[in-house]
Coordinates of C-alpha atoms (C1' of nucleotides) in Angstrom, one line a residue:
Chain A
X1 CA 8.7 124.8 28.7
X2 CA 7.1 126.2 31.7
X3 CA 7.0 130.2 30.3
X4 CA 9.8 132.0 27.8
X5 CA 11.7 134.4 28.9
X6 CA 12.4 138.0 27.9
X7 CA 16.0 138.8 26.0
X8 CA 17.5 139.3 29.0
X9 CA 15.8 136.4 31.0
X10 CA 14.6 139.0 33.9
X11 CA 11.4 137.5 35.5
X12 CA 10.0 138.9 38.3
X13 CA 10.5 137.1 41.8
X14 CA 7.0 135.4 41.9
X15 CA 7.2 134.4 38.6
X16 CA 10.6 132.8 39.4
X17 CA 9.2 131.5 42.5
X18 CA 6.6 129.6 40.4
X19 CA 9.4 128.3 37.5
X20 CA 11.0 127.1 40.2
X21 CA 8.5 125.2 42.0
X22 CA 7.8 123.5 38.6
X23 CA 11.3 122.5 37.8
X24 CA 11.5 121.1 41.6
X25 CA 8.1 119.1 41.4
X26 CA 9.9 118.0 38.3
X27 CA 13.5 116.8 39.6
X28 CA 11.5 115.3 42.4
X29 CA 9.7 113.1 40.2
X30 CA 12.4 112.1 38.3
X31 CA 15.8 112.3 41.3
X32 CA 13.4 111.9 44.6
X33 CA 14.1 113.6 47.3
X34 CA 17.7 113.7 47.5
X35 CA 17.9 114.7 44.2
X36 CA 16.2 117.9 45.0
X37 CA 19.2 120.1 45.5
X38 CA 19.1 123.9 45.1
X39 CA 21.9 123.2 42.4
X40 CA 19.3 120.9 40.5
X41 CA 16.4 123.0 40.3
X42 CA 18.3 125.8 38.7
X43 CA 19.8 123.5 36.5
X44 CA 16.1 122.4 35.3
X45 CA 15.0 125.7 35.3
X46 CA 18.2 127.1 33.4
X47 CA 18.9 129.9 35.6
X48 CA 22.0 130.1 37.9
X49 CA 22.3 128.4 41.1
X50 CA 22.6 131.4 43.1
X51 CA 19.1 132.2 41.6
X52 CA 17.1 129.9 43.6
X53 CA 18.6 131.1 47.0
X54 CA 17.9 134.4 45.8
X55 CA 14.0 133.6 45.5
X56 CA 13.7 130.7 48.3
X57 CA 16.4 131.9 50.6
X58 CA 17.0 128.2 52.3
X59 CA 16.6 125.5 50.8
X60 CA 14.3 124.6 53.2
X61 CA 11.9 127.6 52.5
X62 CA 11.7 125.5 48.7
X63 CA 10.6 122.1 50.2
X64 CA 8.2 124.1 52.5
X65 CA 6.8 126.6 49.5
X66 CA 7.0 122.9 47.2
X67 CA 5.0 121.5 50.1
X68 CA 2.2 123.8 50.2
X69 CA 1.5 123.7 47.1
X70 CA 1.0 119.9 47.0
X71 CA -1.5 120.2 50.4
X72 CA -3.4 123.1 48.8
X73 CA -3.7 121.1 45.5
X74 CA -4.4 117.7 46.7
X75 CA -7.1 118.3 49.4
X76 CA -9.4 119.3 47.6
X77 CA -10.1 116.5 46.0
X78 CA -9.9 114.3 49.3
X79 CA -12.8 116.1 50.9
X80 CA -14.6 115.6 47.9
X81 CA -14.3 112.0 47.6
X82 CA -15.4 112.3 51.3
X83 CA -19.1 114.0 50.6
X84 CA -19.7 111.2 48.3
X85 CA -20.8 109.4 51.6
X86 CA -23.7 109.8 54.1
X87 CA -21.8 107.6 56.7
X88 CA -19.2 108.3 59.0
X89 CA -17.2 104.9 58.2
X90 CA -18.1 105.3 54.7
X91 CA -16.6 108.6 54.2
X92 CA -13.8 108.1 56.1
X93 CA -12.9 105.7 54.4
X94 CA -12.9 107.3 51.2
X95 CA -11.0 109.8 51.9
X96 CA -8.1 108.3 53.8
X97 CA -8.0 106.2 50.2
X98 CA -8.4 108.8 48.3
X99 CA -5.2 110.5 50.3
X100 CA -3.4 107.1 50.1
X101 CA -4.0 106.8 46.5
X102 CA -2.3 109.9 46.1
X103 CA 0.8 108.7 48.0
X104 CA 1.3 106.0 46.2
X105 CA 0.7 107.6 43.0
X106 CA 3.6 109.9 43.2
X107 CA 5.4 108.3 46.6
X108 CA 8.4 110.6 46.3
X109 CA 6.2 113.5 46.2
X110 CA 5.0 113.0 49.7
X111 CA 8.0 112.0 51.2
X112 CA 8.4 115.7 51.5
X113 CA 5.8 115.6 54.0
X114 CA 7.6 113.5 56.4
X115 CA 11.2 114.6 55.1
X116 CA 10.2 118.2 56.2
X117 CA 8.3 117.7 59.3
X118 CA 10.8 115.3 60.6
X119 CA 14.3 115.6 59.6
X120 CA 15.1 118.8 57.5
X121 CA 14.4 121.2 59.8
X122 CA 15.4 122.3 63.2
X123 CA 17.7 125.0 63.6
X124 CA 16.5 128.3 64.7
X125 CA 13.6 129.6 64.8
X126 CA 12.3 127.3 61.4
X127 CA 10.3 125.4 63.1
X128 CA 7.9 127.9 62.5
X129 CA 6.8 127.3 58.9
X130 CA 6.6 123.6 59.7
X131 CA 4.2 124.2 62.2
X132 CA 2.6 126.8 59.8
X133 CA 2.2 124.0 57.6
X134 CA 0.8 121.2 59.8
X135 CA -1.7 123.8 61.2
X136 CA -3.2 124.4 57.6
X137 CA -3.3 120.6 57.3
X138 CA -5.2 120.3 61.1
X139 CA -7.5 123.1 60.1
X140 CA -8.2 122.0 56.4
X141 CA -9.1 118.4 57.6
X142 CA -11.4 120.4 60.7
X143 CA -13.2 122.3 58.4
X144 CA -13.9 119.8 55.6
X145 CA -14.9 117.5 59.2
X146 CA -17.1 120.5 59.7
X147 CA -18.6 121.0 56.0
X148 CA -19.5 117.4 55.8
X149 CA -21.1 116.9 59.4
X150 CA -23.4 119.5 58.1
X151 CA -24.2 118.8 54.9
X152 CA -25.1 115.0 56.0
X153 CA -27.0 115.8 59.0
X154 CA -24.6 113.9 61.3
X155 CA -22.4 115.0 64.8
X156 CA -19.5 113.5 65.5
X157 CA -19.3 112.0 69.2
X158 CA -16.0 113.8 69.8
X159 CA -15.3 117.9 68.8
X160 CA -14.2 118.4 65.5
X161 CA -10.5 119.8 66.1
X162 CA -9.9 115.7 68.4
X163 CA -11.5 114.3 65.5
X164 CA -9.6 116.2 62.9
X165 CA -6.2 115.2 64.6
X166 CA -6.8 111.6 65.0
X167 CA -7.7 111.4 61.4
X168 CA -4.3 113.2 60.5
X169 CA -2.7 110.8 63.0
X170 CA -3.9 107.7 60.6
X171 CA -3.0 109.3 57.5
X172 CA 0.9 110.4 59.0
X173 CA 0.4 106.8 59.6
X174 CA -0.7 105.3 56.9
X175 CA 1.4 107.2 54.7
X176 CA 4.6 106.1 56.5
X177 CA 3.4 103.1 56.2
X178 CA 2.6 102.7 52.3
X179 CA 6.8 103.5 52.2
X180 CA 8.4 100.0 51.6
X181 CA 5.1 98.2 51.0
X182 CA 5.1 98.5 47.6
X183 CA 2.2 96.4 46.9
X184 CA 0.0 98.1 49.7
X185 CA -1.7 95.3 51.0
X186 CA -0.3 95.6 54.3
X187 CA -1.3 99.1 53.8
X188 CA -4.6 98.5 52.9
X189 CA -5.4 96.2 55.9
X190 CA -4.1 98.5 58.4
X191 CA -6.4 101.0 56.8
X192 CA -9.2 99.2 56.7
X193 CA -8.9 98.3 60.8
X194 CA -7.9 102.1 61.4
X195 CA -10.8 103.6 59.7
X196 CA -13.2 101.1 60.8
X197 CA -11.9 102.0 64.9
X198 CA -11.5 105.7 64.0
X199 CA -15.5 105.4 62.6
X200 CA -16.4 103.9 65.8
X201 CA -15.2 106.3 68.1
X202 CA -15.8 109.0 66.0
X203 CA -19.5 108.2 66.2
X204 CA -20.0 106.4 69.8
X205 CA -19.1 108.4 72.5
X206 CA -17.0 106.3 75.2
X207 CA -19.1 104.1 77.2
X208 CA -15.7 101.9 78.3
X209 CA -16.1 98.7 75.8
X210 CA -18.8 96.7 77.5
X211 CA -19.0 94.0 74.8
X212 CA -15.7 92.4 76.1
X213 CA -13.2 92.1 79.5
X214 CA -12.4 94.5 82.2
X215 CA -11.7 97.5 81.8
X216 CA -9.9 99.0 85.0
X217 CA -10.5 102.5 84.4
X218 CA -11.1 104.8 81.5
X219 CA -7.7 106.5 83.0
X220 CA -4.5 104.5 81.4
X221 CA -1.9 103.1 83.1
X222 CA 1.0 106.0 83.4
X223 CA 4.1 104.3 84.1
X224 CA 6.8 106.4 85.2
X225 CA 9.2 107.4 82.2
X226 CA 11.0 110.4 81.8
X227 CA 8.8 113.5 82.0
X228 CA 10.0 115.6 79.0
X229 CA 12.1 118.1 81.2
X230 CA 13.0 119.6 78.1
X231 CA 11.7 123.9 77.8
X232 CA 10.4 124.0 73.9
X233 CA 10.2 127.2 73.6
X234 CA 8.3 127.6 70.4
X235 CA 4.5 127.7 71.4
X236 CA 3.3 129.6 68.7
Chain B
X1 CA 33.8 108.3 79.2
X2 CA 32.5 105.1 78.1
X3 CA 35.7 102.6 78.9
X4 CA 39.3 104.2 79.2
X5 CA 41.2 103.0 76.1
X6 CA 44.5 101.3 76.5
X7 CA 48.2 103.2 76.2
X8 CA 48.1 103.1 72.6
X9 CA 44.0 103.4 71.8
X10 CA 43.4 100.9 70.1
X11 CA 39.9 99.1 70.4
X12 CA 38.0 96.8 68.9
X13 CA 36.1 97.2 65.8
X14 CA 33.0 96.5 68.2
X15 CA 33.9 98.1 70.5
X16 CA 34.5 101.3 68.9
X17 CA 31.3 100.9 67.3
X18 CA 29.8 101.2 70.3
X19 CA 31.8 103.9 71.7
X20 CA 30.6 105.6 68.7
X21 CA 27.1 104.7 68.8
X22 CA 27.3 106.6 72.3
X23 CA 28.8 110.0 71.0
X24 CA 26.6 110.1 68.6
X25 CA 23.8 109.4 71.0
X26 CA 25.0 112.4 72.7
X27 CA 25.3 114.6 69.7
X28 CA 21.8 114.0 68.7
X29 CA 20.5 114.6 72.3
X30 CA 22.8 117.9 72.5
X31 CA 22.9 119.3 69.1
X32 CA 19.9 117.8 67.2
X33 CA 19.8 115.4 64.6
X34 CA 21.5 117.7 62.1
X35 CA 24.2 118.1 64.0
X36 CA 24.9 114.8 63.5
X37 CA 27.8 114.6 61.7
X38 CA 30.6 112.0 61.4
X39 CA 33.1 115.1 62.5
X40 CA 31.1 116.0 64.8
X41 CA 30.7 112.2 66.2
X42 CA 34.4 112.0 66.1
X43 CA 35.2 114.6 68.1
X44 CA 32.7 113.5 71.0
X45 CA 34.4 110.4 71.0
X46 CA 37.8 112.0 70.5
X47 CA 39.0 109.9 68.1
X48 CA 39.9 110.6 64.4
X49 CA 37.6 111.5 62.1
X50 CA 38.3 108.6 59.7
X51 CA 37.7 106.4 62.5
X52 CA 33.9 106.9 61.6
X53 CA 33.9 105.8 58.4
X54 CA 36.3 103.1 59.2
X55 CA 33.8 101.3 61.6
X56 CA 30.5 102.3 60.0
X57 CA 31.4 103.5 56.3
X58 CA 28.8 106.0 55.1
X59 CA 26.9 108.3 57.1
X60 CA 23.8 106.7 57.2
X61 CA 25.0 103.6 58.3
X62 CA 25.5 105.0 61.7
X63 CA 22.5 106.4 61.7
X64 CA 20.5 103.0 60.9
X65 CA 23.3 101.8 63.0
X66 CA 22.0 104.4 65.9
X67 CA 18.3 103.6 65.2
X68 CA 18.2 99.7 65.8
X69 CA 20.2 100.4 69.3
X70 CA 17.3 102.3 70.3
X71 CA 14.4 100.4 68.9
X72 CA 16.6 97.4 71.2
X73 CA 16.8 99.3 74.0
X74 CA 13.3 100.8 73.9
X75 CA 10.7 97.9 73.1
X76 CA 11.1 96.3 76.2
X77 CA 9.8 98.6 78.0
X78 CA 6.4 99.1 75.8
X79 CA 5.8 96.0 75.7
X80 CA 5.8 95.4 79.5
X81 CA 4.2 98.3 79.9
X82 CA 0.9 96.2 78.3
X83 CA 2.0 93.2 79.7
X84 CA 0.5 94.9 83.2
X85 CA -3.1 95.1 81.8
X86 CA -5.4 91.8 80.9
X87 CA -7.8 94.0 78.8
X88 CA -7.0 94.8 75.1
X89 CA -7.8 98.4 75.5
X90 CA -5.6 98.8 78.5
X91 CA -2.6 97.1 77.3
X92 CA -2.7 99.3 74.2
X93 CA -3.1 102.0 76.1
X94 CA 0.1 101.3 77.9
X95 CA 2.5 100.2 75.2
X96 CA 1.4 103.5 73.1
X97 CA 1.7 105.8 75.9
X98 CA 5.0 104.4 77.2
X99 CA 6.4 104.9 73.6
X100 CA 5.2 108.3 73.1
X101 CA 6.4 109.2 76.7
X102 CA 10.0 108.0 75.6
X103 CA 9.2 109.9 72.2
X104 CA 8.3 113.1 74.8
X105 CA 10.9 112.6 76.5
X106 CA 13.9 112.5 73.8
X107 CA 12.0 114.0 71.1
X108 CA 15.4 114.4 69.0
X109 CA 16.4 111.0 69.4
X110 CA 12.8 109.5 67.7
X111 CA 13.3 112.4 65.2
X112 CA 16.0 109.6 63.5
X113 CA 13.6 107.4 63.2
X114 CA 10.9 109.2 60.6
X115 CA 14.5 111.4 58.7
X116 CA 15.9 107.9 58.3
X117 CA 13.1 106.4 56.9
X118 CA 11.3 109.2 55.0
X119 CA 14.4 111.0 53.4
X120 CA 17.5 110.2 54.3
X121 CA 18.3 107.5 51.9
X122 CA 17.5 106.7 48.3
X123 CA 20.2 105.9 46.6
X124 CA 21.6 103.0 44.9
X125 CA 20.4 99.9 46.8
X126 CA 20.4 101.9 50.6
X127 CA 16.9 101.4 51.3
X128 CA 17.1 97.5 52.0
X129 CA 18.9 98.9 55.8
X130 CA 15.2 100.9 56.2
X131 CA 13.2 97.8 54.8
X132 CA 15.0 95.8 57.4
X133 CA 14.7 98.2 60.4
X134 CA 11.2 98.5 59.7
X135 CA 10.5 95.1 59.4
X136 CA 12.4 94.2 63.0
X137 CA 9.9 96.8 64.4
X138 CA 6.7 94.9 62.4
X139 CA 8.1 91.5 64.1
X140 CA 8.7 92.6 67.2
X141 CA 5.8 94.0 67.7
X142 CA 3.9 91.2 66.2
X143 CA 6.0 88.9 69.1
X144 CA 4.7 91.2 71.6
X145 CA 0.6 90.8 70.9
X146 CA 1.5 87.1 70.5
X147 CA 3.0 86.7 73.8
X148 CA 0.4 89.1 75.6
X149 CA -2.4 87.2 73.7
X150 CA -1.0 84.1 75.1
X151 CA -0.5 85.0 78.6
X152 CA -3.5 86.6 79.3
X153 CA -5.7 84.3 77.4
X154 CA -7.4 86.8 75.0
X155 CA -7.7 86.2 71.2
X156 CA -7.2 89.0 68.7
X157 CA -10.7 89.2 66.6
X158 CA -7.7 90.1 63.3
X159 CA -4.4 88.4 62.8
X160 CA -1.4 89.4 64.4
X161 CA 0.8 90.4 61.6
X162 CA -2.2 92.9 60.4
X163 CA -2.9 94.3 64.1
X164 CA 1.1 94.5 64.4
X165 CA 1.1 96.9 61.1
X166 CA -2.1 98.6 62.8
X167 CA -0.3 99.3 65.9
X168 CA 2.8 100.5 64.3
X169 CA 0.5 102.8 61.7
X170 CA -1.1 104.2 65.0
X171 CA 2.3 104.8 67.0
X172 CA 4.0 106.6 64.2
X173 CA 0.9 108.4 63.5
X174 CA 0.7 109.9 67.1
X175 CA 5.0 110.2 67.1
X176 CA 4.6 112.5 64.4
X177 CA 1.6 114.1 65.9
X178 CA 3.7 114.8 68.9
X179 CA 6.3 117.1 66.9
X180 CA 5.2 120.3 67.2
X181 CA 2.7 119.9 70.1
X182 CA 4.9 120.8 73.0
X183 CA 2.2 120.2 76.1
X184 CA 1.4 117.0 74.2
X185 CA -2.5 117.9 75.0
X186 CA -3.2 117.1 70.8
X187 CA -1.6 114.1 71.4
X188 CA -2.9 112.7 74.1
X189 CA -6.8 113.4 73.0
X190 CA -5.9 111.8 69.6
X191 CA -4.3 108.6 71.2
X192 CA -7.0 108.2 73.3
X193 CA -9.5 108.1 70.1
X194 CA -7.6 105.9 68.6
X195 CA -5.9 103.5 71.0
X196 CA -10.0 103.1 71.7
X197 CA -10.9 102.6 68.0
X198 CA -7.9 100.4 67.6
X199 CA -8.9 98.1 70.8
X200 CA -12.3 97.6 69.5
X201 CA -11.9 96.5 65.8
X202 CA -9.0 94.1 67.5
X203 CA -11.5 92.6 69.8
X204 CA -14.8 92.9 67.9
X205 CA -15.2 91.1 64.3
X206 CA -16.4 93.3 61.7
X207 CA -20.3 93.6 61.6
X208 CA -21.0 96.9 59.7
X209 CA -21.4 99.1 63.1
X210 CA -24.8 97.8 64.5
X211 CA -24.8 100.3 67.3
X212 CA -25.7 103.8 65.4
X213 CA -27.2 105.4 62.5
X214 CA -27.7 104.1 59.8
X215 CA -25.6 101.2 58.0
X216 CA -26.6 101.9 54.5
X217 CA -25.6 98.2 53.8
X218 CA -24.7 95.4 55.9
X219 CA -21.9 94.8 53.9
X220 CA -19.8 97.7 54.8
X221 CA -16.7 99.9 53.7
X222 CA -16.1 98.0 50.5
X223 CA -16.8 101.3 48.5
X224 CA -15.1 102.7 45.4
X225 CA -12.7 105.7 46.4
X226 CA -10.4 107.4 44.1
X227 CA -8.8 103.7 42.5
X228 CA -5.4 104.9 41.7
X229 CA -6.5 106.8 38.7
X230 CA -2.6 108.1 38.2
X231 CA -3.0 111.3 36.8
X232 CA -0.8 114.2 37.0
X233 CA -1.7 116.4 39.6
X234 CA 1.4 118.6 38.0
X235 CA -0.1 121.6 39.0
X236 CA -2.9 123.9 41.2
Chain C
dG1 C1' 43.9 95.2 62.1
dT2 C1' 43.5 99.9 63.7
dC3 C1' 44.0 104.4 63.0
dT4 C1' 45.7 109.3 60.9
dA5 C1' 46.3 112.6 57.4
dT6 C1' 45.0 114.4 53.4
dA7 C1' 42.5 115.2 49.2
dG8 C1' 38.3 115.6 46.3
dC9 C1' 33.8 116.7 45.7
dA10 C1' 29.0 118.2 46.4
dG11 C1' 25.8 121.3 48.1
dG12 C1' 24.2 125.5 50.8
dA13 C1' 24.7 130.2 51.4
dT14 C1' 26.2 135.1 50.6
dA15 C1' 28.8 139.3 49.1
dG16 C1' 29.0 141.9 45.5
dA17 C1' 28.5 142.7 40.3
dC18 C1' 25.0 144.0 36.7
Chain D
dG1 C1' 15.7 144.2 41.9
dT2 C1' 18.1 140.2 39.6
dC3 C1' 21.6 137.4 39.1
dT4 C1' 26.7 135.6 39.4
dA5 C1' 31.0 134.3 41.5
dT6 C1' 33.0 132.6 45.3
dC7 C1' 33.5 130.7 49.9
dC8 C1' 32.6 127.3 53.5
dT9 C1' 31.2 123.2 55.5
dG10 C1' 30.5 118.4 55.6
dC11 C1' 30.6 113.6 53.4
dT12 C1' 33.5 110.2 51.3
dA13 C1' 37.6 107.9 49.9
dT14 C1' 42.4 106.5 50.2
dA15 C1' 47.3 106.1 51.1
dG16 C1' 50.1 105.1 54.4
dA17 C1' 51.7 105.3 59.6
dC18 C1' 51.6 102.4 63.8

DNA sequence: GTCTATAGCAGGATAGAC
DNA sequence: GTCTATCCTGCTATAGAC
């Protein structure tokens, strides 16, 4: 389906790499995420199991490789929906849709956004190509922030790399959200308040809410919880 | 460690659920949330490891089992951490930062939370123990902006249930963020953004952002963004 | 009713064959 | 350089001891 194979079904590594990355996309669609085991993929690629850890390694290095390839195909058409927009909430808005029209489209495809970032990975020094992945995401999202502050003539009230993680914040937010609201409504509202809140601060610098109540101090209130003690090493 | 256990060891079903729930506390802290096996929970507790699956059955259970302790023991504490502040802003402020502050300071612990609800189950009929754990989180925060809206005598400009789902988006939004981002700088500059954006839409009405630029249109946001036109992004 | 011992099975990883 | 055969670990289930 994907490519035939020579008589003796020898493919080179890349080639292999991409085969497989089909035939997971595809047993993701149809199995979810669970489903995705290294044993599946080579059984809907027809090669041997051993195969896939031959190309991948871990089966984590699949989900991340599988990953990457969603985020480098997807974005695109985010920012695009974006530039469609002259004003901050407007575009904004149309591109956290766009994104969350995406999730819901294929929902088990991006619950190997969260599954990696979250759960899947943590031994050694793996970590790494999560954080590999999230900083392509940060600086995608900051240069399309960027691209479209210039091409409309406007400047953002905070600096582009604050504004880019706050709008990843909503999305990782959103998108967790959309799980188990099948529907979206609930989704949809949230989205509507968060863009609308993200739009306003995004374009009004902090003057400390004047419209309404007091507000004590710009500083917030620090309570005293447990300061994380904890030595991550990993500052890449 | 917990209790001492009679002559023979024999607890309760309770009780050993609880006994359990604290090893595998432990584990998580210790070994991460992969380590997280039932042997591995068993043998914390010293106990058998059929004992496991006699008081919790499948894996996950414990797991969801583990998760609903800790959203139990933790909410408290947010939420009277904004019960200190009469001013939207600042009680937001307060409840997010305590929670990402416990998130800081036990990052494995919250790492259950997205795993469980992003990949761990699937299967068969599993997902109704997510759908509930997520919707005790959706009420309980609701009860909490209801009961700091009534004592302080402010009303929300949105209704609770959607600024409940808001909050929640915005808190596993910046719980996510805060994987990764050791220093927790990231974090911090994007929950200040959006604990501000958040504050205003709850307390301002929608009018279309009078303040700056230029409102194409009064009537705002309602744009036209990628409607779920489903098709297959199968490949880049 | 509580717990132990044991067996089966699925999935990841690797040493070694082509 | 590619792939196969095998091993190991961990989850689940159950039969039976206390």
């Amino acid at each position: 389906m994907t490519e035939d194979e020579g008589p003796r079904g020898y493919r080179s590594r890349a080639d292999r790499r991409e085969e497989l990355l089909d035939a997971a996309a595809l047993v993701v669609r149809d199995d979810g995420l669970p489903g995705l085991t290294t044993r599946a993929v080579a059984a809907r690629a027809g090669v041997a199991h051993g195969v896939v850890h031959y190309v991948f390694g871990a089966r984590r290095h699949l989900v991340v490789a599988l990953l990457e390839r969603q985020a480098r195909a997807s974005l695109p058409r985010v920012l695009a929906a974006a530039d469609a927009h002259d004003d901050v909430r407007g575009a904004l808005d149309a591109a956290v849709g766009a994104w969350i029209d995406l999730v819901r489209s294929e929902p088990e495809r991006f619950r190997l956004l969260e599954a990696v970032s979250s759960s899947g990975l943590d031994p050694d020094g793996d970590g790494a190509l999560v954080d590999a992945e999230r900083r392509l995401w940060r600086d995608a999202v900051a240069a399309g922030l960027d691209r479209w502050s210039a091409a409309h003539g406007v400047v953002l009230a905070v600096p582009t790399p604050d504004a880019a993680d706050a709008v990843i914040a909503v999305v990782d937010g959103l998108t967790r959200s959309s799980v188990g609201d099948p529907d979206g409504a609930a989704t949809d509202r949230s989205r509507a308040l968060l863009v609308r809140g993200l739009a306003h601060v995004l374009s009004e610098p902090d003057r400390g809410e004047p419209d309404r109540g007091e507000p004590d101090r710009g500083e917030p209130a620090r309570d005293e919880p447990a300061r994380a003690e904890r030595d991550r090493a990993e500052r890449d």
